[in-house]
CSV table of C-alpha atoms in Angstrom, one decimal:
chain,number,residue,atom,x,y,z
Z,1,UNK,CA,91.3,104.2,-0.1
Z,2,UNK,CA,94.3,105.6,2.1
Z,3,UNK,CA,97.7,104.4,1.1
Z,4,UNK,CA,99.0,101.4,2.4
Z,5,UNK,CA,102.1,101.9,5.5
Z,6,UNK,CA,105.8,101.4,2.7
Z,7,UNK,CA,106.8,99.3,5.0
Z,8,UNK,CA,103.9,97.0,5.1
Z,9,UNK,CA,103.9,97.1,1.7
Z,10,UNK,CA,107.1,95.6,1.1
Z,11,UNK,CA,107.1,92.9,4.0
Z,12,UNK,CA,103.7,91.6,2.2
Z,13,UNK,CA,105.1,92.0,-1.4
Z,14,UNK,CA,108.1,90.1,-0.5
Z,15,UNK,CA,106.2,87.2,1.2
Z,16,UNK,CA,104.1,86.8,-2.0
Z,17,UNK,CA,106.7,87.1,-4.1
Z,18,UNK,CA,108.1,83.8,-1.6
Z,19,UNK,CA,105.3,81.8,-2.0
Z,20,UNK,CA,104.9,82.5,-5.5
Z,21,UNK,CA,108.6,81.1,-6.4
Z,22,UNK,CA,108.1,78.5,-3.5
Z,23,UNK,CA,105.2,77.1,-5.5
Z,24,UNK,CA,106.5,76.8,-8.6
Z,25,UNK,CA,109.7,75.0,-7.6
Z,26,UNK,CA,107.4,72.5,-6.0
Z,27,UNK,CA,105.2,72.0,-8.7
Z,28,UNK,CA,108.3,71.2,-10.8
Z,29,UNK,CA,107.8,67.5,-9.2
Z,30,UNK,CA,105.8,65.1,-11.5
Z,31,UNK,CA,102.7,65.1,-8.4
Z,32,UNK,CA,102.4,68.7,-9.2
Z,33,UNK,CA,102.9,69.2,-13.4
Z,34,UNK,CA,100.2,70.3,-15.5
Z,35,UNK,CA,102.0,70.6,-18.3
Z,36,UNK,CA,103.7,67.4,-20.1
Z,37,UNK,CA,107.2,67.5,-20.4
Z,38,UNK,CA,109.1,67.3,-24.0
Z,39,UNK,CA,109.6,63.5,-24.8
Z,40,UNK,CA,113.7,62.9,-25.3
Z,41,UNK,CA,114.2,63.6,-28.9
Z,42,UNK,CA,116.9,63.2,-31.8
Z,43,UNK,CA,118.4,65.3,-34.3
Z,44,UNK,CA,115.5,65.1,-36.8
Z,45,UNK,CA,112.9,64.2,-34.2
Z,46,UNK,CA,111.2,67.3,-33.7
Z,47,UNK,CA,108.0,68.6,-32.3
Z,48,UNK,CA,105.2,68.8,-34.6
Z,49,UNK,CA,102.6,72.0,-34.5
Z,50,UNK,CA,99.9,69.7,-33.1
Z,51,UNK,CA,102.8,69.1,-30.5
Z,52,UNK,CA,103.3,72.3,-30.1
Z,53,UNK,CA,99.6,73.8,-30.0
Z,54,UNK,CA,99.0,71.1,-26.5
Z,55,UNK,CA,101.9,72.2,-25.2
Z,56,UNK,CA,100.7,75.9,-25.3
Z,57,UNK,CA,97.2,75.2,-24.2
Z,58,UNK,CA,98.4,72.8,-21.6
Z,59,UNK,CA,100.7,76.1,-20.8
Z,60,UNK,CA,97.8,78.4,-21.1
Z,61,UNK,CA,95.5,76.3,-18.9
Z,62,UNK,CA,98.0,75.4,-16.2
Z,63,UNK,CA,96.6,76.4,-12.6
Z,64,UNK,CA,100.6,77.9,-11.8
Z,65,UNK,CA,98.8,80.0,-14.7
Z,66,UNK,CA,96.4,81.7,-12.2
Z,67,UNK,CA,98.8,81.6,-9.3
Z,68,UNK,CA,101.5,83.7,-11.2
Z,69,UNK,CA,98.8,86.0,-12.1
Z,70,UNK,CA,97.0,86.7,-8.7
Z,71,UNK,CA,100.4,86.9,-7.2
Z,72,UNK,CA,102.0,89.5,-9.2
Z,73,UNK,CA,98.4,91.4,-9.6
Z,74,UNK,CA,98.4,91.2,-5.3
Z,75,UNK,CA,101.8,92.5,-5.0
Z,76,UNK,CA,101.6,95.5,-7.5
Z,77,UNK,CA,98.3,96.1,-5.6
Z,78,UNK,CA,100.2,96.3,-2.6
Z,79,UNK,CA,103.0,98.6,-4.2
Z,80,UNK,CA,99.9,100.8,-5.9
Z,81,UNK,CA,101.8,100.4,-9.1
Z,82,UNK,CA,100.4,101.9,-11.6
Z,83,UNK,CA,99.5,104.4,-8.8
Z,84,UNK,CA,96.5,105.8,-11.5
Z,85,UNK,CA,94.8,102.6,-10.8
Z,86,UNK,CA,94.5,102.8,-6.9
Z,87,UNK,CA,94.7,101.0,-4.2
Z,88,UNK,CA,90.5,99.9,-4.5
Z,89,UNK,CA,88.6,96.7,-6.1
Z,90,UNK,CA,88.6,99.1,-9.5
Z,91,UNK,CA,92.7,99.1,-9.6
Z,92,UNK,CA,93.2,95.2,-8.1
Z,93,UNK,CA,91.0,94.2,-11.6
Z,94,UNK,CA,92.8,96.3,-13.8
Z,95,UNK,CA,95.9,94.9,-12.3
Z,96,UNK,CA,94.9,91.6,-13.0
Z,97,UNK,CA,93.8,91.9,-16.4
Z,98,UNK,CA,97.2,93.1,-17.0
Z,99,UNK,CA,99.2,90.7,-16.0
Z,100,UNK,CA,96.9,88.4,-17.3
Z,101,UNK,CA,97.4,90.1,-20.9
Z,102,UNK,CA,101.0,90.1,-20.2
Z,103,UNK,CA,101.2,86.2,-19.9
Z,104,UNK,CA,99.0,85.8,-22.8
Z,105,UNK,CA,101.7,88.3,-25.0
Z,106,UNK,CA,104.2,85.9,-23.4
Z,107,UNK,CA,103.5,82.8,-24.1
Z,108,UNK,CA,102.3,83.2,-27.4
Z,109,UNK,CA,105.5,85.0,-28.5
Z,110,UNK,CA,107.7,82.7,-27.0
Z,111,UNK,CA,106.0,79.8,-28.5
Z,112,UNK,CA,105.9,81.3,-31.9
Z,113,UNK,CA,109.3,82.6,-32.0
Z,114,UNK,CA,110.1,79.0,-30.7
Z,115,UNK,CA,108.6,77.3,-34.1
Z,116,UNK,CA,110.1,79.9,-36.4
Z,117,UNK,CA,113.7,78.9,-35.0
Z,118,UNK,CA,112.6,75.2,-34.6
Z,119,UNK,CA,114.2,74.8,-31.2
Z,120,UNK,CA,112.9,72.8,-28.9
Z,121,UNK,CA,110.0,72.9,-26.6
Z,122,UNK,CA,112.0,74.5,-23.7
Z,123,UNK,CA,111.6,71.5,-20.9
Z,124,UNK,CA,114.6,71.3,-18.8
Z,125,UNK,CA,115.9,67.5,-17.9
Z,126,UNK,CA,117.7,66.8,-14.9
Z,127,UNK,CA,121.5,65.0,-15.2
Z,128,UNK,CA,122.1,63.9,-12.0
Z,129,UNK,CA,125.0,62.2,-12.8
Z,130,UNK,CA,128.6,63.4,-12.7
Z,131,UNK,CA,130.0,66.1,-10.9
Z,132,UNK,CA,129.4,69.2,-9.0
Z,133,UNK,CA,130.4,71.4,-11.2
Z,134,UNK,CA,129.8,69.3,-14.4
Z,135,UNK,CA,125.9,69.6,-12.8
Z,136,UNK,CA,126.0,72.9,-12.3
Z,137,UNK,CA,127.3,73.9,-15.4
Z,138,UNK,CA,124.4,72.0,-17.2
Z,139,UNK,CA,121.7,73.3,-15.3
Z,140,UNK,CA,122.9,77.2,-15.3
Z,141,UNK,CA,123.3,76.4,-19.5
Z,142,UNK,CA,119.9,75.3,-19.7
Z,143,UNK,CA,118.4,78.2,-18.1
Z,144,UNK,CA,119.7,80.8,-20.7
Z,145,UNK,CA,120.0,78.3,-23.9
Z,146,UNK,CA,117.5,76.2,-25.6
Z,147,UNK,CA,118.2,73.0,-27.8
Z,148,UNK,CA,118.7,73.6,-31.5
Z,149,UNK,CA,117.2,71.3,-34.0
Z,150,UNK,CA,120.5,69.9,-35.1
Z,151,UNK,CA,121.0,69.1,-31.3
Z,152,UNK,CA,123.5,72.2,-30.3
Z,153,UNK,CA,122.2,75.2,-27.8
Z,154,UNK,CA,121.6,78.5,-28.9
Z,155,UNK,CA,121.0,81.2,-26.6
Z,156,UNK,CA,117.4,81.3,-25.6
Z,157,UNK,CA,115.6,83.5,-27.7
Z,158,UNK,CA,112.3,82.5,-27.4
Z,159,UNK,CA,111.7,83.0,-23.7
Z,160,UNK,CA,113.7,86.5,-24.0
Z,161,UNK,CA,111.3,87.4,-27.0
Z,162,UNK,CA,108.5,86.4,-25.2
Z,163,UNK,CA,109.4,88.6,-21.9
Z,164,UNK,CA,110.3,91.7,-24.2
Z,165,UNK,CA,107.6,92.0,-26.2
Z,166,UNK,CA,105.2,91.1,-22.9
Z,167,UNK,CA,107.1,94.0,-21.1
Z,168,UNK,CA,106.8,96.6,-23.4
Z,169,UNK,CA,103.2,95.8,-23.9
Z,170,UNK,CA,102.7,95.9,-20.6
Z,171,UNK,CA,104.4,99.1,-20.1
Z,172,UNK,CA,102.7,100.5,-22.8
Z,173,UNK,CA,99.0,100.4,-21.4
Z,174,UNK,CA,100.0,100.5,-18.1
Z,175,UNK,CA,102.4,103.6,-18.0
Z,176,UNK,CA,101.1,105.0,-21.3
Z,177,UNK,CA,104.7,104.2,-23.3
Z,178,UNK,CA,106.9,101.5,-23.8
Z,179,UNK,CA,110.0,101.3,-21.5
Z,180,UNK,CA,112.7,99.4,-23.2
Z,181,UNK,CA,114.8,99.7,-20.4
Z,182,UNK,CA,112.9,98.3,-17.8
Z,183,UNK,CA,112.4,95.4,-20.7
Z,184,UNK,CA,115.8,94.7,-20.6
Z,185,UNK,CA,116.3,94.3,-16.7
Z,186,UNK,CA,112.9,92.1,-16.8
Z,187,UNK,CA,114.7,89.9,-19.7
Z,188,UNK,CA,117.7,89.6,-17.5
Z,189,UNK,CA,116.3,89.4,-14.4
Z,190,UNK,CA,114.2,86.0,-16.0
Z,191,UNK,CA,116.8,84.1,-17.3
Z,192,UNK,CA,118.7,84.7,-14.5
Z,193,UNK,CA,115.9,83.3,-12.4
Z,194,UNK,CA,115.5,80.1,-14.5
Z,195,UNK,CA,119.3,79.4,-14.1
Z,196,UNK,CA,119.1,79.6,-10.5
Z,197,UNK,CA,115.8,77.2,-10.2
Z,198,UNK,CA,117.3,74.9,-13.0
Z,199,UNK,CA,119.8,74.3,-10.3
Z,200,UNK,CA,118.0,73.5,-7.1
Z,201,UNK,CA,116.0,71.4,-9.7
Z,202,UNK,CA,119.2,69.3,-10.4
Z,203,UNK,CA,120.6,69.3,-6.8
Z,204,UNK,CA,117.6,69.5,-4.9
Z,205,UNK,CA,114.9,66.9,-6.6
């Protein structure tokens, strides 16, 4: 199949990549969760593993599920990235198996390094109360920290775990090796994207 125009390629990737976020900073709104969100809990209260198990299947199950997937599959598609695959029905399924895998490595690392720190099931809860900056400053903590079970914030290991491990396995049958660099910037590049829609959550529901 000839190569797809670059610049084609990128005005399409980056309208995906659009609707993708667009969609799952509207589904944030109680008409469009699938997943139940963490009930407010004490110092002591904590979630049990039956607690834990729904929340991963309801996470597992969740049609924003299936939306990230077909997105980022379409997009690499569009980029021809792994170019081995190519641009034909052949590479598109491949593509999506692997980001499918990768989600799966995800979610069941963060989830299990979540339990083994016995933080909290990472949900975040609007203020809206207070100030600007007092707002602000909750929300952007919240999208790099994770409640501890005495009740204090640790920096969120689970969700970095979770995208590390997911990136290098992905790298690793996609590209043959693992690249721990482009790990990294995929760790950083996620928490920095869940501060940033933690606060148009706070401001903008």
């Amino acid at each position: 199949m000839p190569r797809l125009d670059s610049s084609w390629q990128k005005t399409a990737a980056l309208l995906l990549w659009w609707t993708s976020m667009s969609l799952v900073f509207l589904s944030q709104g109680a008409s469009g969760q699938c997943v139940t969100p963490d009930r407010p809990r004490t110092p002591g209260d904590w979630p049990s593993s039956a607690e834990r198990w729904e929340q991963l299947r309801q996470e597992a199950t969740c049609w924003r599920l299936a939306v990230g997937v077909l997105t980022s599959s379409s997009i690499a598609q569009l980029r021809d990235s792994p170019d081995a695959w190519g641009q034909n029905g052949w590479g598109y399924s491949a593509r999506a198996a692997s980001h499918l895998g990768g989600t799966v490595v995800y979610l069941g690392t963060e989830h299990a390094v979540s339990a083994l720190l016995q933080t909290r099931i990472r949900r975040y809860q609007p203020i809206k109360d207070g100030g600007f900056f007092h707002r602000a400053g909750h929300a952007l903590r919240a999208g790099v920290t994770v409640r501890a079970r005495d009740g204090g914030r640790i920096p969120d290991v689970p969700q970095a775990s979770g995208v590390l491990v997911a990136s290098l396995a992905r790298s690793q049958w996609e590209r043959g090796r693992p690249r721990p660099g482009q790990a990294g910037i995929a760790v950083a590049t996620t928490l920095g994207f869940e501060a940033v829609r933690h606060v148009l959550i706070e401001f903008l529901r």
